[in-house]
Amino acid sequence: MGDDEVQAAREFLGWKHAPFDIPQDIYAQWDAKEAGAAKEAAWNEQFAAYQAQYPELAAEFTRRMNGELPSNWDSETQKLIADLQANPAKIASRKASQNVLEAFGKLLPELLGGSADLAPSNLTMWSGSKAITADDASGNYLHYGVREFGMTAIINGIALHGGFVPYGATFLIFMEYARNAMRMAALMKTQNIQVYTHDSIGLGEDGPTHQPVEQMANLRQTPNMSTWRPCDQVESAVAWKAAVERKDGPSALVFSRQGLAQQERDETQLANIAKGGYILKDCAGKPDLIFIATGSEVELAVESAAQLSAAGKQVRVVSMPSTDLFDKQDAAYRESVLPSDVTARIAIEAGIADYWYKYVGLDGRIIGMTTFGESAPADELFKMFGFTVENVVNTAEELLA
């Protein structure tokens, strides 16, 4: 406004006090230290009585407000993961996510879910889900409506309040509407779990407006964001477990629309999923070539490796569901998975290709997206954009030559 305008406004309002000078009578009306202290003391007295009368409920309340998980959390979740590995199923990872929620919901009364009007597609409701309504606040699920940013921002508030493990859901492409709220979650280090389904051109006929291409790279490159793209029901369970246990930042769990074949693993591989990247299929001796893949493309990498192995090539397949967690592992582990002297590497993901240069180097190859998608059945799109065994094998042979 300028000094003259400010002075004129002060004179018009009859305000005679200097800048930042608060008159004592006004200050006294706003000073609530005594009243606040009295209310705090009353609350503490009331809660002490509650603890004495209901010790088990008080202990549960304290556990939840402190962000502690139930005492049987680790044993029950490890048992679930082992059971899933022992009972293979070819299902969409969004369905695998719902199955995990069914198990976790019974362990975590603090789980508070929701979706931006896509619950039937995101599969984020389980048998114990109950909607919160204007007339009944006793539920554990919020129908947020078609407002992805509002949903994500509200979840930030719930996380900051404490006492809940909140999650929301939408299609991966619509994370664009919620980008700022998720960035704020990362900045504030709040536990905001977002379920993003329909993760690639595998969405199919809805076309390029609904087919995410660059969104995975954006999530992965956001500081303090942990992003998962699981390849089957087992990796999906590990992803959910990691997101629930992570208290210092948001997690993005990215799931498929289409069915994904379950991969074989031994106990060591099962344990290594939590490290974000691990050797899924190996060869005898030093690899000639390493495939790195995520989500629906892990199956493609495994099939391509089998064909190349049959032709006498030594091929390793690395599944990397969470690049940020892999990057946090010590140098020795990362070297054991991606040895620096094996430069023949091919990354395979139905998302933006450029992200993967950090793992394959300038001498490697990337089978990914460099354009937006198209409107067609998923199988036709995967063929059109080169996500086939034939193209992967031809790319590998060209690289090795």
Tab-separated table of C-alpha atoms in Angstrom:
chain	number	residue	atom	x	y	z
A	1	MET	CA	0.000	0.000	0.000
A	2	GLY	CA	2.871	2.366	0.728
A	3	ASP	CA	3.532	4.339	3.928
A	4	ASP	CA	1.085	7.153	3.151
A	5	GLU	CA	-1.821	4.804	2.459
A	6	VAL	CA	-1.069	2.775	5.597
A	7	GLN	CA	-1.039	5.929	7.721
A	8	ALA	CA	-4.285	7.147	6.145
A	9	ALA	CA	-5.949	3.805	6.889
A	10	ARG	CA	-4.799	3.899	10.512
A	11	GLU	CA	-6.207	7.403	10.939
A	12	PHE	CA	-9.514	6.451	9.284
A	13	LEU	CA	-9.892	3.463	11.632
A	14	GLY	CA	-8.902	5.492	14.651
A	15	TRP	CA	-6.011	3.145	15.431
A	16	LYS	CA	-3.415	5.143	17.362
A	17	HIS	CA	-1.079	2.332	18.401
A	18	ALA	CA	2.335	1.706	16.859
A	19	PRO	CA	2.992	-1.288	14.586
A	20	PHE	CA	3.112	-4.566	16.532
A	21	ASP	CA	1.928	-2.782	19.676
A	22	ILE	CA	-1.027	-4.720	21.129
A	23	PRO	CA	-3.046	-2.787	23.739
A	24	GLN	CA	-3.173	-4.581	27.088
A	25	ASP	CA	-6.971	-4.836	27.230
A	26	ILE	CA	-7.062	-6.582	23.829
A	27	TYR	CA	-4.144	-8.834	24.731
A	28	ALA	CA	-5.906	-9.916	27.926
A	29	GLN	CA	-8.958	-11.072	25.959
A	30	TRP	CA	-6.810	-13.272	23.716
A	31	ASP	CA	-4.487	-14.648	26.403
A	32	ALA	CA	-5.909	-18.105	27.194
A	33	LYS	CA	-3.023	-19.607	29.140
A	34	GLU	CA	-4.948	-19.952	32.399
A	35	ALA	CA	-8.117	-21.231	30.759
A	36	GLY	CA	-6.127	-23.639	28.596
A	37	ALA	CA	-4.175	-24.960	31.551
A	38	ALA	CA	-7.410	-25.568	33.452
A	39	LYS	CA	-8.902	-27.497	30.515
A	40	GLU	CA	-5.748	-29.571	30.131
A	41	ALA	CA	-5.748	-30.439	33.838
A	42	ALA	CA	-9.423	-31.420	33.645
A	43	TRP	CA	-8.722	-33.655	30.648
A	44	ASN	CA	-5.773	-35.336	32.348
A	45	GLU	CA	-7.900	-35.991	35.436
A	46	GLN	CA	-10.703	-37.414	33.307
A	47	PHE	CA	-8.315	-39.654	31.327
A	48	ALA	CA	-6.663	-40.929	34.518
A	49	ALA	CA	-10.093	-41.975	35.776
A	50	TYR	CA	-10.807	-43.616	32.421
A	51	GLN	CA	-7.522	-45.529	32.604
A	52	ALA	CA	-8.373	-46.783	36.083
A	53	GLN	CA	-11.868	-47.893	35.091
A	54	TYR	CA	-11.079	-49.288	31.615
A	55	PRO	CA	-7.367	-50.217	31.579
A	56	GLU	CA	-7.508	-52.360	28.413
A	57	LEU	CA	-9.372	-49.742	26.370
A	58	ALA	CA	-7.080	-47.014	27.671
A	59	ALA	CA	-4.035	-49.045	26.691
A	60	GLU	CA	-5.473	-49.562	23.195
A	61	PHE	CA	-6.181	-45.845	22.880
A	62	THR	CA	-2.638	-44.989	23.965
A	63	ARG	CA	-1.163	-47.544	21.529
A	64	ARG	CA	-3.047	-46.052	18.624
A	65	MET	CA	-2.266	-42.440	19.506
A	66	ASN	CA	1.418	-43.347	19.827
A	67	GLY	CA	1.373	-44.935	16.363
A	68	GLU	CA	2.346	-48.357	17.718
A	69	LEU	CA	1.239	-51.523	15.918
A	70	PRO	CA	-0.429	-54.475	17.698
A	71	SER	CA	1.918	-56.929	19.416
A	72	ASN	CA	0.965	-59.711	16.974
A	73	TRP	CA	1.388	-57.522	13.883
A	74	ASP	CA	4.721	-58.862	12.655
A	75	SER	CA	3.973	-62.544	13.234
A	76	GLU	CA	0.529	-62.357	11.604
A	77	THR	CA	1.681	-60.397	8.554
A	78	GLN	CA	4.687	-62.675	7.980
A	79	LYS	CA	2.350	-65.667	8.194
A	80	LEU	CA	0.027	-64.076	5.637
A	81	ILE	CA	2.884	-63.428	3.204
A	82	ALA	CA	4.166	-67.004	3.562
A	83	ASP	CA	0.642	-68.389	3.046
A	84	LEU	CA	0.178	-66.328	-0.120
A	85	GLN	CA	3.474	-67.601	-1.519
A	86	ALA	CA	2.430	-71.184	-0.751
A	87	ASN	CA	-0.948	-70.750	-2.463
A	88	PRO	CA	-0.341	-69.191	-5.906
A	89	ALA	CA	-3.101	-67.220	-7.600
A	90	LYS	CA	-3.246	-65.297	-10.866
A	91	ILE	CA	-5.234	-62.207	-9.920
A	92	ALA	CA	-5.065	-58.478	-10.531
A	93	SER	CA	-2.889	-56.788	-7.953
A	94	ARG	CA	-5.829	-54.483	-7.093
A	95	LYS	CA	-7.708	-57.660	-6.044
A	96	ALA	CA	-4.629	-58.840	-4.169
A	97	SER	CA	-4.663	-55.488	-2.378
A	98	GLN	CA	-8.261	-56.018	-1.326
A	99	ASN	CA	-7.411	-59.487	-0.008
A	100	VAL	CA	-4.593	-57.977	2.043
A	101	LEU	CA	-6.973	-55.329	3.404
A	102	GLU	CA	-9.316	-58.123	4.474
A	103	ALA	CA	-6.522	-59.614	6.567
A	104	PHE	CA	-5.035	-56.349	7.827
A	105	GLY	CA	-8.431	-54.858	8.692
A	106	LYS	CA	-8.968	-57.561	11.299
A	107	LEU	CA	-5.607	-56.732	12.881
A	108	LEU	CA	-5.856	-52.927	12.753
A	109	PRO	CA	-8.981	-51.282	14.195
A	110	GLU	CA	-7.300	-47.947	13.421
A	111	LEU	CA	-7.414	-48.566	9.654
A	112	LEU	CA	-9.496	-45.749	8.122
A	113	GLY	CA	-10.127	-46.177	4.409
A	114	GLY	CA	-11.703	-44.282	1.576
A	115	SER	CA	-11.870	-43.699	-2.153
A	116	ALA	CA	-12.585	-40.811	-4.502
A	117	ASP	CA	-15.861	-42.349	-5.710
A	118	LEU	CA	-14.106	-45.438	-7.152
A	119	ALA	CA	-14.377	-47.989	-4.348
A	120	PRO	CA	-15.838	-50.750	-6.608
A	121	SER	CA	-12.938	-50.309	-9.065
A	122	ASN	CA	-10.151	-49.600	-6.566
A	123	LEU	CA	-11.341	-52.560	-4.420
A	124	THR	CA	-10.612	-50.685	-1.213
A	125	MET	CA	-13.535	-51.938	0.874
A	126	TRP	CA	-13.305	-55.166	2.878
A	127	SER	CA	-15.951	-57.155	4.781
A	128	GLY	CA	-15.521	-55.003	7.888
A	129	SER	CA	-15.817	-51.679	6.066
A	130	LYS	CA	-18.602	-49.390	7.254
A	131	ALA	CA	-19.293	-46.015	5.676
A	132	ILE	CA	-19.115	-42.870	7.783
A	133	THR	CA	-22.225	-40.754	7.170
A	134	ALA	CA	-23.723	-37.508	8.406
A	135	ASP	CA	-25.915	-39.530	10.764
A	136	ASP	CA	-23.394	-42.157	11.874
A	137	ALA	CA	-19.736	-41.429	12.591
A	138	SER	CA	-18.955	-44.916	13.914
A	139	GLY	CA	-17.720	-46.236	10.562
A	140	ASN	CA	-14.215	-46.755	9.186
A	141	TYR	CA	-14.629	-45.818	5.513
A	142	LEU	CA	-15.134	-42.427	3.835
A	143	HIS	CA	-16.744	-41.990	0.420
A	144	TYR	CA	-14.877	-38.811	-0.535
A	145	GLY	CA	-16.656	-38.140	-3.811
A	146	VAL	CA	-14.876	-37.185	-7.018
A	147	ARG	CA	-12.321	-34.905	-5.349
A	148	GLU	CA	-8.901	-36.483	-5.308
A	149	PHE	CA	-7.119	-33.439	-3.909
A	150	GLY	CA	-9.682	-32.985	-1.133
A	151	MET	CA	-9.416	-36.664	-0.191
A	152	THR	CA	-5.634	-36.617	-0.050
A	153	ALA	CA	-5.516	-33.368	1.924
A	154	ILE	CA	-8.096	-34.676	4.423
A	155	ILE	CA	-5.995	-37.810	4.903
A	156	ASN	CA	-3.033	-35.563	5.699
A	157	GLY	CA	-5.123	-33.999	8.447
A	158	ILE	CA	-6.215	-37.385	9.799
A	159	ALA	CA	-2.587	-38.538	9.883
A	160	LEU	CA	-1.483	-35.389	11.711
A	161	HIS	CA	-4.267	-35.853	14.263
A	162	GLY	CA	-3.015	-39.354	15.054
A	163	GLY	CA	-4.721	-42.532	16.155
A	164	PHE	CA	-5.517	-43.783	12.644
A	165	VAL	CA	-3.771	-45.449	9.711
A	166	PRO	CA	-5.530	-43.618	6.864
A	167	TYR	CA	-5.631	-44.630	3.216
A	168	GLY	CA	-7.382	-43.321	0.116
A	169	ALA	CA	-7.716	-44.512	-3.456
A	170	THR	CA	-8.235	-43.500	-7.055
A	171	PHE	CA	-6.949	-44.439	-10.515
A	172	LEU	CA	-3.223	-43.788	-10.947
A	173	ILE	CA	-3.870	-41.205	-13.676
A	174	PHE	CA	-5.900	-39.118	-11.220
A	175	MET	CA	-2.985	-38.706	-8.840
A	176	GLU	CA	-2.466	-35.624	-11.000
A	177	TYR	CA	-5.386	-33.953	-9.234
A	178	ALA	CA	-3.901	-34.834	-5.829
A	179	ARG	CA	-0.246	-34.150	-6.614
A	180	ASN	CA	0.118	-31.110	-4.357
A	181	ALA	CA	-1.485	-32.833	-1.363
A	182	MET	CA	0.804	-35.837	-1.760
A	183	ARG	CA	3.787	-33.511	-2.081
A	184	MET	CA	2.710	-31.846	1.164
A	185	ALA	CA	2.454	-35.278	2.811
A	186	ALA	CA	6.050	-35.914	1.772
A	187	LEU	CA	7.128	-32.491	3.049
A	188	MET	CA	5.323	-32.963	6.378
A	189	LYS	CA	6.376	-36.614	6.663
A	190	THR	CA	2.821	-37.782	7.308
A	191	GLN	CA	1.618	-41.363	6.882
A	192	ASN	CA	-0.657	-40.962	3.897
A	193	ILE	CA	-1.250	-44.278	2.095
A	194	GLN	CA	-2.639	-43.902	-1.420
A	195	VAL	CA	-3.905	-46.872	-3.417
A	196	TYR	CA	-3.542	-46.158	-7.145
A	197	THR	CA	-5.117	-48.757	-9.443
A	198	HIS	CA	-5.357	-49.172	-13.238
A	199	ASP	CA	-1.645	-48.563	-13.460
A	200	SER	CA	-0.694	-48.552	-17.146
A	201	ILE	CA	-1.778	-48.915	-20.767
A	202	GLY	CA	-3.207	-52.200	-19.475
A	203	LEU	CA	-6.284	-50.120	-18.640
A	204	GLY	CA	-7.206	-50.569	-22.289
A	205	GLU	CA	-10.224	-49.066	-24.015
A	206	ASP	CA	-10.611	-45.949	-21.844
A	207	GLY	CA	-7.718	-44.610	-23.863
A	208	PRO	CA	-4.763	-42.289	-23.295
A	209	THR	CA	-6.707	-39.853	-21.096
A	210	HIS	CA	-6.958	-42.618	-18.494
A	211	GLN	CA	-3.707	-44.483	-19.193
A	212	PRO	CA	-0.880	-43.312	-16.894
A	213	VAL	CA	2.536	-42.955	-18.508
A	214	GLU	CA	4.620	-40.359	-16.631
A	215	GLN	CA	2.919	-40.651	-13.216
A	216	MET	CA	5.078	-43.452	-11.788
A	217	ALA	CA	8.253	-41.461	-12.474
A	218	ASN	CA	6.776	-38.408	-10.763
A	219	LEU	CA	5.906	-40.375	-7.641
A	220	ARG	CA	9.320	-42.031	-7.532
A	221	GLN	CA	11.147	-38.731	-7.928
A	222	THR	CA	9.247	-36.957	-5.149
A	223	PRO	CA	11.520	-36.734	-2.085
A	224	ASN	CA	10.399	-38.798	0.917
A	225	MET	CA	7.762	-40.643	-1.130
A	226	SER	CA	7.820	-44.430	-1.054
A	227	THR	CA	6.341	-45.980	-4.195
A	228	TRP	CA	5.487	-49.636	-4.849
A	229	ARG	CA	4.426	-51.388	-8.065
A	230	PRO	CA	4.043	-55.079	-7.127
A	231	CYS	CA	4.150	-57.939	-9.642
A	232	ASP	CA	1.814	-60.380	-7.836
A	233	GLN	CA	-0.213	-60.991	-4.672
A	234	VAL	CA	2.889	-61.658	-2.570
A	235	GLU	CA	4.651	-58.407	-3.452
A	236	SER	CA	1.300	-56.640	-2.913
A	237	ALA	CA	1.145	-57.916	0.672
A	238	VAL	CA	4.741	-56.842	1.332
A	239	ALA	CA	3.950	-53.398	-0.111
A	240	TRP	CA	0.946	-52.958	2.195
A	241	LYS	CA	2.965	-54.127	5.199
A	242	ALA	CA	5.712	-51.606	4.436
A	243	ALA	CA	3.188	-48.771	4.008
A	244	VAL	CA	1.472	-49.512	7.337
A	245	GLU	CA	4.801	-49.702	9.157
A	246	ARG	CA	6.118	-46.472	7.607
A	247	LYS	CA	5.300	-43.578	9.919
A	248	ASP	CA	7.559	-40.851	8.501
A	249	GLY	CA	6.126	-40.258	5.045
A	250	PRO	CA	3.518	-41.161	2.422
A	251	SER	CA	3.336	-44.375	0.418
A	252	ALA	CA	1.933	-44.859	-3.088
A	253	LEU	CA	0.759	-48.421	-3.779
A	254	VAL	CA	0.283	-48.914	-7.517
A	255	PHE	CA	-1.869	-51.850	-8.624
A	256	SER	CA	-2.987	-53.408	-11.915
A	257	ARG	CA	-6.390	-53.867	-13.466
A	258	GLN	CA	-5.408	-57.108	-15.231
A	259	GLY	CA	-4.486	-60.474	-13.703
A	260	LEU	CA	-0.809	-61.085	-12.857
A	261	ALA	CA	0.806	-64.509	-12.625
A	262	GLN	CA	2.408	-65.330	-9.286
A	263	GLN	CA	6.173	-65.833	-9.294
A	264	GLU	CA	8.087	-68.646	-7.621
A	265	ARG	CA	10.360	-67.678	-4.706
A	266	ASP	CA	12.433	-69.305	-2.007
A	267	GLU	CA	12.614	-67.988	1.567
A	268	THR	CA	15.543	-65.687	0.826
A	269	GLN	CA	13.781	-64.097	-2.125
A	270	LEU	CA	10.627	-63.724	-0.048
A	271	ALA	CA	12.559	-61.843	2.623
A	272	ASN	CA	14.327	-59.666	0.047
A	273	ILE	CA	11.094	-58.248	-1.407
A	274	ALA	CA	11.076	-55.762	1.489
A	275	LYS	CA	14.403	-54.411	0.210
A	276	GLY	CA	12.644	-52.991	-2.831
A	277	GLY	CA	14.600	-54.939	-5.447
A	278	TYR	CA	15.868	-58.517	-5.507
A	279	ILE	CA	16.985	-61.374	-7.744
A	280	LEU	CA	13.845	-63.207	-8.823
A	281	LYS	CA	15.402	-65.537	-11.400
A	282	ASP	CA	19.134	-66.197	-11.607
A	283	CYS	CA	21.600	-68.040	-13.773
A	284	ALA	CA	24.723	-70.102	-13.252
A	285	GLY	CA	27.741	-67.837	-12.865
A	286	LYS	CA	28.079	-64.278	-14.051
A	287	PRO	CA	25.051	-62.999	-16.009
A	288	ASP	CA	25.437	-62.019	-19.641
A	289	LEU	CA	22.338	-59.874	-19.270
A	290	ILE	CA	20.102	-58.485	-16.503
A	291	PHE	CA	16.406	-57.747	-16.904
A	292	ILE	CA	14.905	-55.220	-14.446
A	293	ALA	CA	11.114	-55.106	-14.325
A	294	THR	CA	8.137	-54.119	-12.175
A	295	GLY	CA	4.453	-54.950	-11.934
A	296	SER	CA	2.827	-56.598	-14.928
A	297	GLU	CA	6.110	-56.593	-16.856
A	298	VAL	CA	7.900	-58.950	-14.432
A	299	GLU	CA	6.097	-61.916	-15.997
A	300	LEU	CA	7.232	-60.713	-19.424
A	301	ALA	CA	10.836	-60.493	-18.213
A	302	VAL	CA	10.691	-64.019	-16.772
A	303	GLU	CA	9.280	-65.480	-19.993
A	304	SER	CA	11.866	-63.652	-22.101
A	305	ALA	CA	14.691	-64.820	-19.827
A	306	ALA	CA	13.536	-68.416	-20.175
A	307	GLN	CA	13.697	-68.193	-23.969
A	308	LEU	CA	17.152	-66.613	-23.919
A	309	SER	CA	18.394	-69.154	-21.370
A	310	ALA	CA	17.227	-71.957	-23.623
A	311	ALA	CA	19.421	-70.404	-26.330
A	312	GLY	CA	22.453	-70.574	-24.048
A	313	LYS	CA	22.475	-67.058	-22.567
A	314	GLN	CA	23.067	-66.406	-18.866
A	315	VAL	CA	20.175	-64.159	-17.820
A	316	ARG	CA	19.182	-62.704	-14.450
A	317	VAL	CA	15.744	-61.224	-13.709
A	318	VAL	CA	15.483	-58.532	-11.041
A	319	SER	CA	12.081	-57.571	-9.722
A	320	MET	CA	12.161	-54.002	-8.410
A	321	PRO	CA	8.747	-53.157	-6.902
A	322	SER	CA	10.114	-50.179	-4.915
A	323	THR	CA	13.068	-48.278	-6.345
A	324	ASP	CA	13.347	-45.918	-3.358
A	325	LEU	CA	13.736	-48.804	-0.915
A	326	PHE	CA	16.264	-50.511	-3.165
A	327	ASP	CA	18.268	-47.283	-3.328
A	328	LYS	CA	18.381	-47.197	0.493
A	329	GLN	CA	20.048	-50.615	0.765
A	330	ASP	CA	23.767	-50.777	1.463
A	331	ALA	CA	26.209	-50.771	-1.440
A	332	ALA	CA	27.088	-54.452	-0.986
A	333	TYR	CA	23.482	-55.575	-1.399
A	334	ARG	CA	22.858	-53.339	-4.408
A	335	GLU	CA	26.051	-54.638	-6.011
A	336	SER	CA	24.974	-58.242	-5.390
A	337	VAL	CA	21.723	-57.610	-7.267
A	338	LEU	CA	23.048	-55.333	-10.018
A	339	PRO	CA	26.793	-56.046	-10.336
A	340	SER	CA	28.560	-53.050	-11.834
A	341	ASP	CA	30.576	-55.187	-14.257
A	342	VAL	CA	27.390	-56.401	-15.982
A	343	THR	CA	26.496	-53.464	-18.203
A	344	ALA	CA	24.118	-55.357	-20.507
A	345	ARG	CA	20.857	-54.425	-18.814
A	346	ILE	CA	17.297	-53.998	-20.026
A	347	ALA	CA	14.545	-52.329	-17.977
A	348	ILE	CA	10.951	-53.250	-18.806
A	349	GLU	CA	8.019	-51.175	-17.569
A	350	ALA	CA	4.804	-49.937	-19.187
A	351	GLY	CA	5.553	-46.386	-18.044
A	352	ILE	CA	7.805	-43.541	-19.112
A	353	ALA	CA	11.104	-45.010	-20.303
A	354	ASP	CA	13.593	-42.302	-19.332
A	355	TYR	CA	13.348	-42.940	-15.586
A	356	TRP	CA	15.196	-46.235	-15.924
A	357	TYR	CA	18.498	-44.889	-17.253
A	358	LYS	CA	19.715	-44.602	-13.651
A	359	TYR	CA	19.675	-48.422	-13.467
A	360	VAL	CA	20.601	-49.513	-16.999
A	361	GLY	CA	23.104	-46.772	-17.846
A	362	LEU	CA	23.581	-45.216	-21.247
A	363	ASP	CA	24.735	-48.566	-22.657
A	364	GLY	CA	21.570	-50.370	-21.579
A	365	ARG	CA	18.142	-50.566	-23.174
A	366	ILE	CA	14.663	-49.624	-21.942
A	367	ILE	CA	11.410	-51.122	-23.157
A	368	GLY	CA	8.943	-48.520	-21.972
A	369	MET	CA	6.655	-45.731	-23.094
A	370	THR	CA	7.867	-42.687	-24.997
A	371	THR	CA	4.392	-41.532	-26.069
A	372	PHE	CA	0.902	-41.502	-24.607
A	373	GLY	CA	-1.183	-44.641	-25.011
A	374	GLU	CA	-4.032	-45.426	-27.374
A	375	SER	CA	-7.592	-46.693	-27.091
A	376	ALA	CA	-7.698	-50.464	-27.687
A	377	PRO	CA	-7.866	-53.728	-25.726
A	378	ALA	CA	-4.912	-54.134	-23.373
A	379	ASP	CA	-3.442	-57.130	-25.211
A	380	GLU	CA	-3.342	-55.198	-28.474
A	381	LEU	CA	-1.725	-52.197	-26.797
A	382	PHE	CA	1.032	-54.278	-25.211
A	383	LYS	CA	1.842	-55.711	-28.645
A	384	MET	CA	1.692	-52.283	-30.291
A	385	PHE	CA	4.127	-50.730	-27.815
A	386	GLY	CA	6.571	-53.628	-27.805
A	387	PHE	CA	5.742	-55.382	-24.554
A	388	THR	CA	6.101	-58.850	-26.050
A	389	VAL	CA	8.540	-61.711	-25.602
A	390	GLU	CA	9.537	-61.376	-29.248
A	391	ASN	CA	10.493	-57.712	-28.904
A	392	VAL	CA	12.244	-58.207	-25.552
A	393	VAL	CA	14.305	-61.113	-26.915
A	394	ASN	CA	15.184	-59.230	-30.093
A	395	THR	CA	16.260	-56.211	-28.007
A	396	ALA	CA	18.401	-58.461	-25.807
A	397	GLU	CA	20.066	-60.159	-28.768
A	398	GLU	CA	20.815	-56.782	-30.349
A	399	LEU	CA	22.309	-55.507	-27.096
A	400	LEU	CA	24.419	-58.607	-26.537
A	401	ALA	CA	25.677	-58.474	-30.125
